[in-house]
Short mmCIF file of C-alpha atoms and ligand atoms in Angstrom, two decimals:
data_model
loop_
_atom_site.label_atom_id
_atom_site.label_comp_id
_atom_site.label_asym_id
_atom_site.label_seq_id
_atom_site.Cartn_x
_atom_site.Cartn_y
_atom_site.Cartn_z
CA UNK G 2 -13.66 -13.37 -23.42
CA UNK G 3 -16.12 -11.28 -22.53
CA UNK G 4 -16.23 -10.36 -18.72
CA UNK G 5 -18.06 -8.32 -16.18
CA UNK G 6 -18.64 -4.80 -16.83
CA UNK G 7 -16.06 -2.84 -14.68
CA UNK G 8 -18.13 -0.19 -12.17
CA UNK G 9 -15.33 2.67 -11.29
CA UNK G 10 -16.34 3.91 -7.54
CA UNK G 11 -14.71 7.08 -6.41
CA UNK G 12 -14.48 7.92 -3.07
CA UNK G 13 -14.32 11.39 -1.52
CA UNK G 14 -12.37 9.96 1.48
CA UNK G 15 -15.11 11.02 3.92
CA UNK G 16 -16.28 8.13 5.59
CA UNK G 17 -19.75 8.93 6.15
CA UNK G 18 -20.22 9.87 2.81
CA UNK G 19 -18.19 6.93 1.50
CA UNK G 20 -19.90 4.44 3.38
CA UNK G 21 -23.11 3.49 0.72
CA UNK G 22 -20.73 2.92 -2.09
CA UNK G 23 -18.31 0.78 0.09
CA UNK G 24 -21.95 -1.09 1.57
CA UNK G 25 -22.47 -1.45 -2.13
CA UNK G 26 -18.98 -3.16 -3.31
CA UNK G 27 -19.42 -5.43 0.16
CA UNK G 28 -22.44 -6.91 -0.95
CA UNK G 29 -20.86 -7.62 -4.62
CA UNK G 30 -18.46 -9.98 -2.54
CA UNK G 31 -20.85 -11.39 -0.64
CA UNK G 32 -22.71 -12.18 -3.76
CA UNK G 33 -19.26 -13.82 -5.06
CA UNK G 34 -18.57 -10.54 -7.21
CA UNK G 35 -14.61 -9.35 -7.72
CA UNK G 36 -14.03 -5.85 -5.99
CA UNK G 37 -10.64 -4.48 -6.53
CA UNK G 38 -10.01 -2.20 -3.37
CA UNK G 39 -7.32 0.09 -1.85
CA UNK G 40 -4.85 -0.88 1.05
CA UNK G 41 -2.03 1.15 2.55
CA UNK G 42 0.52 -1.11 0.31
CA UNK G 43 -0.88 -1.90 -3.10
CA UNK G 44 -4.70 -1.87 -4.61
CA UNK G 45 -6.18 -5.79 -3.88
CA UNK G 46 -8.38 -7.69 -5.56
CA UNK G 47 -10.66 -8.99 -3.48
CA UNK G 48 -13.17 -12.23 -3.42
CA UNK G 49 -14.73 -13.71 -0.05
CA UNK G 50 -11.97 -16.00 0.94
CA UNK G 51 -14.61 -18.86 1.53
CA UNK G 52 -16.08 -18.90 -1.77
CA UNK G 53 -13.92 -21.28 -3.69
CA UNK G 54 -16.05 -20.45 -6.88
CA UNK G 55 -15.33 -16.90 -6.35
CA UNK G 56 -11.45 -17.11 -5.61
CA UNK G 57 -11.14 -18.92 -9.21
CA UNK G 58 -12.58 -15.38 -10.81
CA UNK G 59 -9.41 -14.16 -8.91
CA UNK G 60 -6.93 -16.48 -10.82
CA UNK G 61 -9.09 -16.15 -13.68
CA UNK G 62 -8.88 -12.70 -14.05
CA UNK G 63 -5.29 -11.67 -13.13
CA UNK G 64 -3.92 -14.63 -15.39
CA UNK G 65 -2.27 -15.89 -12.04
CA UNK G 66 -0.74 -19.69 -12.19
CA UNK G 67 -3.24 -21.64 -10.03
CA UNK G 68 -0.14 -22.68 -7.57
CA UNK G 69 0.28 -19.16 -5.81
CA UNK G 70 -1.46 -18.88 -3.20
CA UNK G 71 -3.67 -15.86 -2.02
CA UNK G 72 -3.55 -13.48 0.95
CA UNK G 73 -6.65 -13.58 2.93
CA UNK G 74 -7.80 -10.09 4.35
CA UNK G 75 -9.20 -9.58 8.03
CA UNK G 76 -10.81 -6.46 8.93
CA UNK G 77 -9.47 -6.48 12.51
CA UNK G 78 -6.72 -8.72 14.66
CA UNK G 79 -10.33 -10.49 16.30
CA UNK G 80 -11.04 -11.65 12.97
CA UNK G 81 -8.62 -14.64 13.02
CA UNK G 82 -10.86 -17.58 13.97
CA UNK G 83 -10.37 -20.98 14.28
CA UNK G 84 -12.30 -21.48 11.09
CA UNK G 85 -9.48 -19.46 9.40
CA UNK G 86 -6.33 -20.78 11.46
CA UNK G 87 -5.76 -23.63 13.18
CA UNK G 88 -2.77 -22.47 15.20
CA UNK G 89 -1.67 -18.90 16.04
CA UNK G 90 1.89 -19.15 16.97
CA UNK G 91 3.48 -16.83 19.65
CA UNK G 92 5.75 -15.20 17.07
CA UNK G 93 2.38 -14.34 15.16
CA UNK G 94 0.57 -13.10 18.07
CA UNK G 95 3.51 -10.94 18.87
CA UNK G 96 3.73 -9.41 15.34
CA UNK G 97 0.69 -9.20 14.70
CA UNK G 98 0.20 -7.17 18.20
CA UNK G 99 2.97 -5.13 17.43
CA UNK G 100 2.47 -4.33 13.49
CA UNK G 101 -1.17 -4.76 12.31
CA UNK G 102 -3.21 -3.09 11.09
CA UNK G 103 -0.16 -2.97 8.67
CA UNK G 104 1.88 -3.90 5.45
CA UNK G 105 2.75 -7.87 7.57
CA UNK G 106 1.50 -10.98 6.21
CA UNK G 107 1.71 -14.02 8.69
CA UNK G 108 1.84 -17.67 6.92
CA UNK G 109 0.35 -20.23 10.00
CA UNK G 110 -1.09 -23.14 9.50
CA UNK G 111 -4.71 -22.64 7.30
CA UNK G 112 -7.63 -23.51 8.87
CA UNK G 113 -10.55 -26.16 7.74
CA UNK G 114 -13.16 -23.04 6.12
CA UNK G 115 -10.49 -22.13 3.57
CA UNK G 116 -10.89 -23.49 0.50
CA UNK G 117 -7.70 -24.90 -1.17
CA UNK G 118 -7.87 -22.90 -4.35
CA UNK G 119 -6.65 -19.72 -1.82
CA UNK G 120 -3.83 -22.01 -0.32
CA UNK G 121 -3.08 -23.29 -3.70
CA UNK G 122 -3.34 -26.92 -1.74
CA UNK G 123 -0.50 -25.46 1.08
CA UNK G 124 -1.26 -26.63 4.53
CA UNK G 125 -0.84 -22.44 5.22
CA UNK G 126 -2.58 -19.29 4.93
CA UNK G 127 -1.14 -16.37 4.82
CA UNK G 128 -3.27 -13.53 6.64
CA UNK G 129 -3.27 -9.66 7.07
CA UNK G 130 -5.14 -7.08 9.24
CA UNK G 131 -4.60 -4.05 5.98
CA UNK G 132 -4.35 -0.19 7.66
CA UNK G 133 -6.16 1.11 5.04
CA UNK G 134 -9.72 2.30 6.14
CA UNK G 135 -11.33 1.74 2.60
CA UNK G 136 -10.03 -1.67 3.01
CA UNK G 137 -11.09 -2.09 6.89
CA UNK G 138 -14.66 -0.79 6.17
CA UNK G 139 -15.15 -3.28 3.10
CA UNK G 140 -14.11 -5.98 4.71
CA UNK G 141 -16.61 -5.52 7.74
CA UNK G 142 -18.98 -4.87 5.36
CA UNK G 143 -18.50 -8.20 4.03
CA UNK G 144 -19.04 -9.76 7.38
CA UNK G 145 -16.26 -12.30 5.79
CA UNK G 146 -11.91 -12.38 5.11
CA UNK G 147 -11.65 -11.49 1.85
CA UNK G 148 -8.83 -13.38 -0.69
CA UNK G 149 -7.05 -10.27 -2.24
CA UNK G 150 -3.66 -10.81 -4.03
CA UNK G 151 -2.13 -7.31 -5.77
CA UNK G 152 -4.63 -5.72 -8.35
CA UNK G 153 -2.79 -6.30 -11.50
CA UNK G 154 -2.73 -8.59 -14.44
CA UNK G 155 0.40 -11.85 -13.13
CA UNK G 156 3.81 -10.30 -14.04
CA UNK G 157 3.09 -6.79 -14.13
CA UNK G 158 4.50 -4.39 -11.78
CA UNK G 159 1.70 -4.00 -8.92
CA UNK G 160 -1.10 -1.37 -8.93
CA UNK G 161 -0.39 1.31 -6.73
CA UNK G 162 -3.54 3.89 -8.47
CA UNK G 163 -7.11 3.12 -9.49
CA UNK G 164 -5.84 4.06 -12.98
CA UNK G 165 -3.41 1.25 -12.85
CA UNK G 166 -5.79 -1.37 -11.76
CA UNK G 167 -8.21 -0.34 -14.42
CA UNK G 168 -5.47 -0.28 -17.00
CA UNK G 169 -4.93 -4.55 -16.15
CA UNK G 170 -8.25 -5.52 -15.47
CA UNK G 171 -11.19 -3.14 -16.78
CA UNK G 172 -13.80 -6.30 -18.17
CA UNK G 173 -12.78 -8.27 -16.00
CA UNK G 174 -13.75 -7.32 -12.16
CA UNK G 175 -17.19 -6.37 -11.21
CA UNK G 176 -16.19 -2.98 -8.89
CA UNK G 177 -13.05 -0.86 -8.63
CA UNK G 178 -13.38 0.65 -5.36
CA UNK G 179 -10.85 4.28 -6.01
CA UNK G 180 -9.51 6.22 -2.98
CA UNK G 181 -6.35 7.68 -4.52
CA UNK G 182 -2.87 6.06 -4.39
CA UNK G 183 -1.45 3.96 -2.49
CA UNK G 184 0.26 5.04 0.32
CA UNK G 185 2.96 2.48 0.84
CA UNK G 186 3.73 1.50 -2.63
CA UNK G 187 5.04 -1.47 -2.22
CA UNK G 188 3.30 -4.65 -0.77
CA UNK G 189 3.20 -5.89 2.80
CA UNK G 190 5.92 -7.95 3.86
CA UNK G 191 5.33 -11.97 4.47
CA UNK G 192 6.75 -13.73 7.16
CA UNK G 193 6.55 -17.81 7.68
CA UNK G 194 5.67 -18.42 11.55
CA UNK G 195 4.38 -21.92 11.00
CA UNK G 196 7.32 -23.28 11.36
CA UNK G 197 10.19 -23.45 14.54
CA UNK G 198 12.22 -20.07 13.09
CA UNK G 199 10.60 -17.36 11.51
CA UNK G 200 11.20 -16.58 8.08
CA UNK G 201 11.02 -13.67 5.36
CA UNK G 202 9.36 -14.80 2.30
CA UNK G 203 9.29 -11.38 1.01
CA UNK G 204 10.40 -8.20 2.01
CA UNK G 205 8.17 -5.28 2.11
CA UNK G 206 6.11 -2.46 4.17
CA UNK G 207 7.73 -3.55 7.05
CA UNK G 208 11.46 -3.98 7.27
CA UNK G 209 13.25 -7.12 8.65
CA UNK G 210 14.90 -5.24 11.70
CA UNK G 211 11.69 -3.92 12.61
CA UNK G 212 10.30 -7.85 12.89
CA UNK G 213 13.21 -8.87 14.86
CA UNK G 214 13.23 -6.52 17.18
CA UNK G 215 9.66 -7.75 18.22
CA UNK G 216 10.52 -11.39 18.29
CA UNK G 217 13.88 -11.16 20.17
CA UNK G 218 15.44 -13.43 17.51
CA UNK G 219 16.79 -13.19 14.06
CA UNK G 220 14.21 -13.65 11.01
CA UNK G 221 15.74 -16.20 8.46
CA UNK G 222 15.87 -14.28 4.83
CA UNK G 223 14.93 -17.15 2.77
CA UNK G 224 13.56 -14.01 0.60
CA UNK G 225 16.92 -14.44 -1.95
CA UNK G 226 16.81 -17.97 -3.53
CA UNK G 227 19.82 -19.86 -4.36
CA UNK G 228 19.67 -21.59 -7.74
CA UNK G 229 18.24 -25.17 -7.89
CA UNK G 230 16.71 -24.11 -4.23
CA UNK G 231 13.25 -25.08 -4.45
CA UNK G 232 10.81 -21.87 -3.04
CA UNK G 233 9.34 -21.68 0.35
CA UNK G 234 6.51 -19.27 -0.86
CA UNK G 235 5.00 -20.18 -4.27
CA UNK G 236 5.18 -16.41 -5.33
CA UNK G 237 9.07 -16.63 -5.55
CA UNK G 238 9.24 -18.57 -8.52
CA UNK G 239 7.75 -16.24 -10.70
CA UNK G 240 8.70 -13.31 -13.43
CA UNK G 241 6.95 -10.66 -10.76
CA UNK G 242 6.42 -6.66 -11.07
CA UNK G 243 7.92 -6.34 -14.53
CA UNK G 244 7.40 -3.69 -17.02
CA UNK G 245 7.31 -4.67 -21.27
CA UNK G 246 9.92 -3.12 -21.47
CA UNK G 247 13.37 -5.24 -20.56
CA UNK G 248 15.03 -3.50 -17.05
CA UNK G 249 18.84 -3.21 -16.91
CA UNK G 250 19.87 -2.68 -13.23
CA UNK G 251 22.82 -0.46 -13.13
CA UNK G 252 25.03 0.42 -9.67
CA UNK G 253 26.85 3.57 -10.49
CA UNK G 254 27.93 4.00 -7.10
CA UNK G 255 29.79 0.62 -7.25
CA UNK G 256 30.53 -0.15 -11.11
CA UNK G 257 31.36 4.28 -11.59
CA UNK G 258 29.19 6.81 -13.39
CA UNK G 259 30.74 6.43 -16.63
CA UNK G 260 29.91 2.93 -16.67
CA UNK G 261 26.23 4.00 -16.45
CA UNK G 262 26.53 6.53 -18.90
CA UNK G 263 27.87 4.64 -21.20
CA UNK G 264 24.85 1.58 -20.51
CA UNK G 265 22.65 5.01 -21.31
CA UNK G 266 24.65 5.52 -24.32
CA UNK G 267 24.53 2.10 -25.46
CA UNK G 268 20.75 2.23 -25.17
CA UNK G 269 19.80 5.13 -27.01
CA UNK G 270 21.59 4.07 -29.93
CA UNK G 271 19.82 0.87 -29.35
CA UNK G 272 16.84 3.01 -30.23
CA UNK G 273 15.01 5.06 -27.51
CA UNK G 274 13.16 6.07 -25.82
CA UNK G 275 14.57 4.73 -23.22
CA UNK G 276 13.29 5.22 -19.55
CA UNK G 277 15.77 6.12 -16.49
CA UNK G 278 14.41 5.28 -13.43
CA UNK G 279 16.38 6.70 -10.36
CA UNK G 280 17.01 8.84 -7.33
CA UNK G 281 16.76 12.44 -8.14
CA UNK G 282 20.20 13.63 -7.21
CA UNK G 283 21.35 9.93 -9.02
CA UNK G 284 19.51 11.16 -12.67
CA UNK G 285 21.22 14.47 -11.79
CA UNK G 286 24.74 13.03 -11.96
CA UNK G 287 23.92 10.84 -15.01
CA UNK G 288 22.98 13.78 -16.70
CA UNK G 289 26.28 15.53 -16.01
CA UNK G 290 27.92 12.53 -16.95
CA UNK G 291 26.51 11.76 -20.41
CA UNK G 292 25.53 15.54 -21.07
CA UNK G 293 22.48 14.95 -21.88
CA UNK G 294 20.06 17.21 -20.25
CA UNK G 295 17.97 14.91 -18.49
CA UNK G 296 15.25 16.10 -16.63
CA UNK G 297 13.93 14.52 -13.48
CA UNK G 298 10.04 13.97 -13.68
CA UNK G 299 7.54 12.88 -10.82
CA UNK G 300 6.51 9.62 -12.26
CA UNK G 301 2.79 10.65 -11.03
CA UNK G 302 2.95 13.46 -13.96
CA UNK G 303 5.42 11.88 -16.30
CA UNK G 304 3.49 11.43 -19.76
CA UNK G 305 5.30 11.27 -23.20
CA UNK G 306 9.45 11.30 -23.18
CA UNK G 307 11.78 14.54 -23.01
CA UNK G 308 11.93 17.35 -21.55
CA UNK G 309 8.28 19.10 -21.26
CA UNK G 310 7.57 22.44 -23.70
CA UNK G 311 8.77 25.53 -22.86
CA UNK G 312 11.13 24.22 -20.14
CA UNK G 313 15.17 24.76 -20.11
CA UNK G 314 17.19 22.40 -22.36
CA UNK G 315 13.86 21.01 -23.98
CA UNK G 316 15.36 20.62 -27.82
CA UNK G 317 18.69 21.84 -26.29
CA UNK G 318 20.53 18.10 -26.29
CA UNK G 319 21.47 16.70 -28.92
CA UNK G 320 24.32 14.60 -27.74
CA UNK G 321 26.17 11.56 -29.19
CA UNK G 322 24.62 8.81 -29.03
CA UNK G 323 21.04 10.41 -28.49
CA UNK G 324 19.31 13.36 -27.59
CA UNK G 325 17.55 14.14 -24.26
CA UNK G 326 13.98 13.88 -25.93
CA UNK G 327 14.54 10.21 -26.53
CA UNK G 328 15.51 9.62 -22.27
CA UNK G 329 12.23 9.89 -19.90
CA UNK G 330 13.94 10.01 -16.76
CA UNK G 331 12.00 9.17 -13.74
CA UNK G 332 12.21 10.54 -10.32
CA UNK G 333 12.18 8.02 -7.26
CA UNK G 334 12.39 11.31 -5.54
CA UNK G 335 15.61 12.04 -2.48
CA UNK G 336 17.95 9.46 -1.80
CA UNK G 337 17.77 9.41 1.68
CA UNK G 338 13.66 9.01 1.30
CA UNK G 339 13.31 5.42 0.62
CA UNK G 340 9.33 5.51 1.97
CA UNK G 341 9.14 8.53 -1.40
CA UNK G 342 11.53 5.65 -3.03
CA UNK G 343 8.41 2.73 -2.56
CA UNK G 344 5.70 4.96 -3.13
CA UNK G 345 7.02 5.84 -6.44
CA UNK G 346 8.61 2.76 -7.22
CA UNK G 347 5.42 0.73 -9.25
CA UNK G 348 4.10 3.90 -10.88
CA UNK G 349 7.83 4.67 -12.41
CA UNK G 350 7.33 0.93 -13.81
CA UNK G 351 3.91 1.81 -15.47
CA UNK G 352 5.50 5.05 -16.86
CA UNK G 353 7.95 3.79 -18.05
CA UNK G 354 6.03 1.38 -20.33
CA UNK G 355 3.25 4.55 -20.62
CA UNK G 356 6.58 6.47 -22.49
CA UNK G 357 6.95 3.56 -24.83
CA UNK G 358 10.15 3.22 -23.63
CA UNK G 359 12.25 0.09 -25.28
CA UNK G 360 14.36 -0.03 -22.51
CA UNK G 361 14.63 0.74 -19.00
CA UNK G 362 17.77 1.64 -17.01
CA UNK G 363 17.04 1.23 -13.17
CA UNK G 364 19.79 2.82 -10.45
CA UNK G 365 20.26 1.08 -7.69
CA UNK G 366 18.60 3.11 -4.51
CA UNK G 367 20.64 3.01 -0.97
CA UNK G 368 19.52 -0.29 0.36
CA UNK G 369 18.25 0.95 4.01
CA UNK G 370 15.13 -0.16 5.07
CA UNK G 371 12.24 -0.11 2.86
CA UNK G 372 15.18 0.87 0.42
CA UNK G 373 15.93 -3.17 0.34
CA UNK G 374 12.26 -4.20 -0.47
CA UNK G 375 12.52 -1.57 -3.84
CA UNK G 376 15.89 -3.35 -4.70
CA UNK G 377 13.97 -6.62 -4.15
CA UNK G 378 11.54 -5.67 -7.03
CA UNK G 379 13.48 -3.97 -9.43
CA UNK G 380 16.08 -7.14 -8.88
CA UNK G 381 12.96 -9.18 -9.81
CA UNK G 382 11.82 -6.52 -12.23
CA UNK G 383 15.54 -7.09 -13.96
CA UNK G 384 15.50 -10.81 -13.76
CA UNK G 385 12.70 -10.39 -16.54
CA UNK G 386 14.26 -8.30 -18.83
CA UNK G 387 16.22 -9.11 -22.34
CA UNK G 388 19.32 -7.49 -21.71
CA UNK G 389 21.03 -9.20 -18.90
CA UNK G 390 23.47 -6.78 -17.36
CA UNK G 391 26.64 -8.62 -17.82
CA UNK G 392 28.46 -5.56 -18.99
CA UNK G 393 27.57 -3.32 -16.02
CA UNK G 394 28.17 -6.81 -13.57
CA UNK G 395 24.41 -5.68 -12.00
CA UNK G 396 23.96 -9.61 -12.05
CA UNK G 397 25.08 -9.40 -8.51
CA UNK G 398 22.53 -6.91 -7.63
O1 TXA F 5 0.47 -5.89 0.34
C1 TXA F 5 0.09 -6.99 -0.08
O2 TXA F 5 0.51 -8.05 0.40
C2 TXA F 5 -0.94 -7.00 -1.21
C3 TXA F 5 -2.22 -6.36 -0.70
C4 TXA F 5 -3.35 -6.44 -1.67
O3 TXA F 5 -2.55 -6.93 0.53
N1 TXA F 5 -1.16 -8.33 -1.66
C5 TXA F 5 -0.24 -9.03 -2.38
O4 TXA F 5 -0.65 -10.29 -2.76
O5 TXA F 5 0.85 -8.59 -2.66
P1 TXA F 5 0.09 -11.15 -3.89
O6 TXA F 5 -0.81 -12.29 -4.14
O7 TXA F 5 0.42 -10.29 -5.02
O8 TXA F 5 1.37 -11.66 -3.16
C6 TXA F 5 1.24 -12.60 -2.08
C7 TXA F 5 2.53 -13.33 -1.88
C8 TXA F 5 2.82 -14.29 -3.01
O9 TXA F 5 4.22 -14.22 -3.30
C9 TXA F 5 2.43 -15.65 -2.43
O10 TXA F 5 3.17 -16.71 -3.01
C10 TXA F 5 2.75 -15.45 -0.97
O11 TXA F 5 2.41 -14.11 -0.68
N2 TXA F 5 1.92 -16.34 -0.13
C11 TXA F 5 0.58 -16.27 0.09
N3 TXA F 5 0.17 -17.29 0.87
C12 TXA F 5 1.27 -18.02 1.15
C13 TXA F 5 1.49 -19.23 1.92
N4 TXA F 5 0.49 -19.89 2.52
N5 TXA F 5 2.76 -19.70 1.98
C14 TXA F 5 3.77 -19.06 1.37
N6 TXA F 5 3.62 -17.92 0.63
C15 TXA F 5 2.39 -17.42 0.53
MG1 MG F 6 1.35 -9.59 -6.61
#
């Protein structure tokens, strides 16, 4: 296939100065173009929401099964219209007052203007009011909502950098609109207020507590599905955010540090490299326990495996069962930062794979606030992988 030819737009982060190149990507929309655009969670790819013929480049593009539906972007809370909703529930009015512009998607019954290839045929849209200004401005711009689901090819782990986006989809989107990573990391969270009870479809930006202490009431979590349950969001069903390489969720604070030193072991004689992605005190205390001298890298920086030139215990390791240069261990930064924890999370994915690492060992992260919606995705992330983790029990994870 031969696609569009990819324009990369950097922006200096000045509005003023930004605002011809943003003018620019707008009209690409309005045209039907494909503009893939920051937001405070994840980079979007965008398509005016009303152009059926242009939301099919969407599912065209990412590879994306034509029964999961699409987020439609507003620039501001006024932008929800009749022509885009039909109803606008209390509990949406309330949350949306309350946490928009922000990482909250609201699922309400879809109005008549959108086409059914963005509801994937659902009687519901789901709709967000992004914090990002890049985002804001382009969608005014516009003059239109604009269909965005995450910026990445179906399956991979989101794009949280312009380098990521252009890494799934270079050829195949007309604009890639870059202000700099993403500041949230992970996407927004998507809540189901069409219905009597609210409920979490998916956790993210904004953490469950935080939406129930708006509403008064409890949120259902229908965001864990039972086996044999059929899914309430379309996007459920599906491998989601996962690297090549197969993920092995380990829980050393449960299942012991040995236990995860010995997965590590196991690994590496498996054949490495093999990525460790973890807290940065947690790949501290694996190193102590397998003795190999791991050494924590910002995901951000990390390139090829081992410990960089020049630095202590580079070549120093040579432990049974592997040596450090065949372990690129990835720093989700402190464990009581789980907002350092998202922001981190997607790009350790990427590097990970960027490494050529053959397998992945993930440690769980205290699951406290947006600490749960990074355990959601590297569960999903694991649910993909090869291995299983029988041996380490992280099935339960
Ligand atoms: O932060 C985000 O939400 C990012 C940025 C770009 O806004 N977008 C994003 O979109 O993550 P996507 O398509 O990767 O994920 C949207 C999720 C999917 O799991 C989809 O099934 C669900 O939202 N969804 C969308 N509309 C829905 C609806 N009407 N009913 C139930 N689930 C819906
Ligand atoms: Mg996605």
């Amino acid at each position: 296939m031969t696609g569009p030819r990819t324009a990369w737009w950097k922006l200096s982060g000045d509005p003023a100065s930004d605002r011809p190149l943003i003018q620019r990507a707008a009209a690409v929309l309005r045209r039907g173009g494909l503009v893939a655009f920051p937001t405070e969670t994840v980079y979007g790819l965008g398509a005016d929401a009303f152009n059926a013929e242009a939301v099919r480049r969407i599912f065209a593009a990412k590879g994306r099964p034509a029964d999961n539906p699409l987020i439609v972007h507003v620039a501001s809370p006024a932008d929800i219209t009749p022509d885009l909703v039909t109803e606008w529930p209390r509990a949406a009015a309330a949350l949306a007052r309350a946490f928009w512009p922000g990482p909250l998607t609201l699922v309400v019954p879809a109005g008549p203007r959108v086409p059914a290839v963005v509801t994937a045929g659902l009687p519901t849209v789901g709709v967000r009011c992004p914090a990002h200004e890049v985002a804001r401005a382009l969608i005014e711009a516009a003059g239109r909502p604009v269909a965005a689901p995450s910026a990445n090819r179906s399956g991979r782990p989101s794009a949280t950098r312009a380098e990521d986006v252009w890494e799934d989809l270079a050829g195949r989107i007309d604009v890639l609109l870059d202000a700099g990573p993403a500041p949230v990391g992970v996407e927004s969270t998507v809540v189901d207020v069409s219905g009597p009870r609210p409920r979490l479809l998916r956790p993210g930006g904004v953490p469950p507590e935080d939406l129930e202490a708006v509403l008064g009431q409890p949120v259902e979590r229908a965001a864990e599905l039972a086996p044999g349950e059929p899914p309430p969001s379309p996007g459920m069903k599906y491998r989601h955010y996962a690297p090549r390489a197969p993920l092995e969720l380990l829980a050393p604070g449960r299942d012991g540090w040995e236990a995860a030193a010995a997965a590590l072991r196991q690994a590496l004689a498996v054949g490495g490299p093999v990525a460790v992605i973890g807290c940065r005190e947690d790949l501290t205390r694996l190193a102590e326990a397998t003795g190999l001298g791991l050494v924590p890298r910002d995901p951000a920086q990390a390139g090829a495996p081992g410990p960089p030139a020049g630095e202590p215990g580079a070549g120093a390791h040579e432990a049974a069962g592997g040596a450090a240069r065949d372990v690129v261990a990835l720093d989700l930064g402190p464990r009581d930062d789980a907002a350092e924890q998202a922001r981190r999370l997607f790009r350790a994915l990427r590097a990970a794979d960027a490494a050529g690492a053959t397998r992945i060992l993930a440690l769980a992260v205290p699951e406290r606030g947006l600490g749960r919606t990074v355990m959601n995705r590297l569960r999903k992330a694991a649910s993909g992988g090869e291995m299983g983790a029988g041996a380490t029990g992280s099935d339960r994870l």
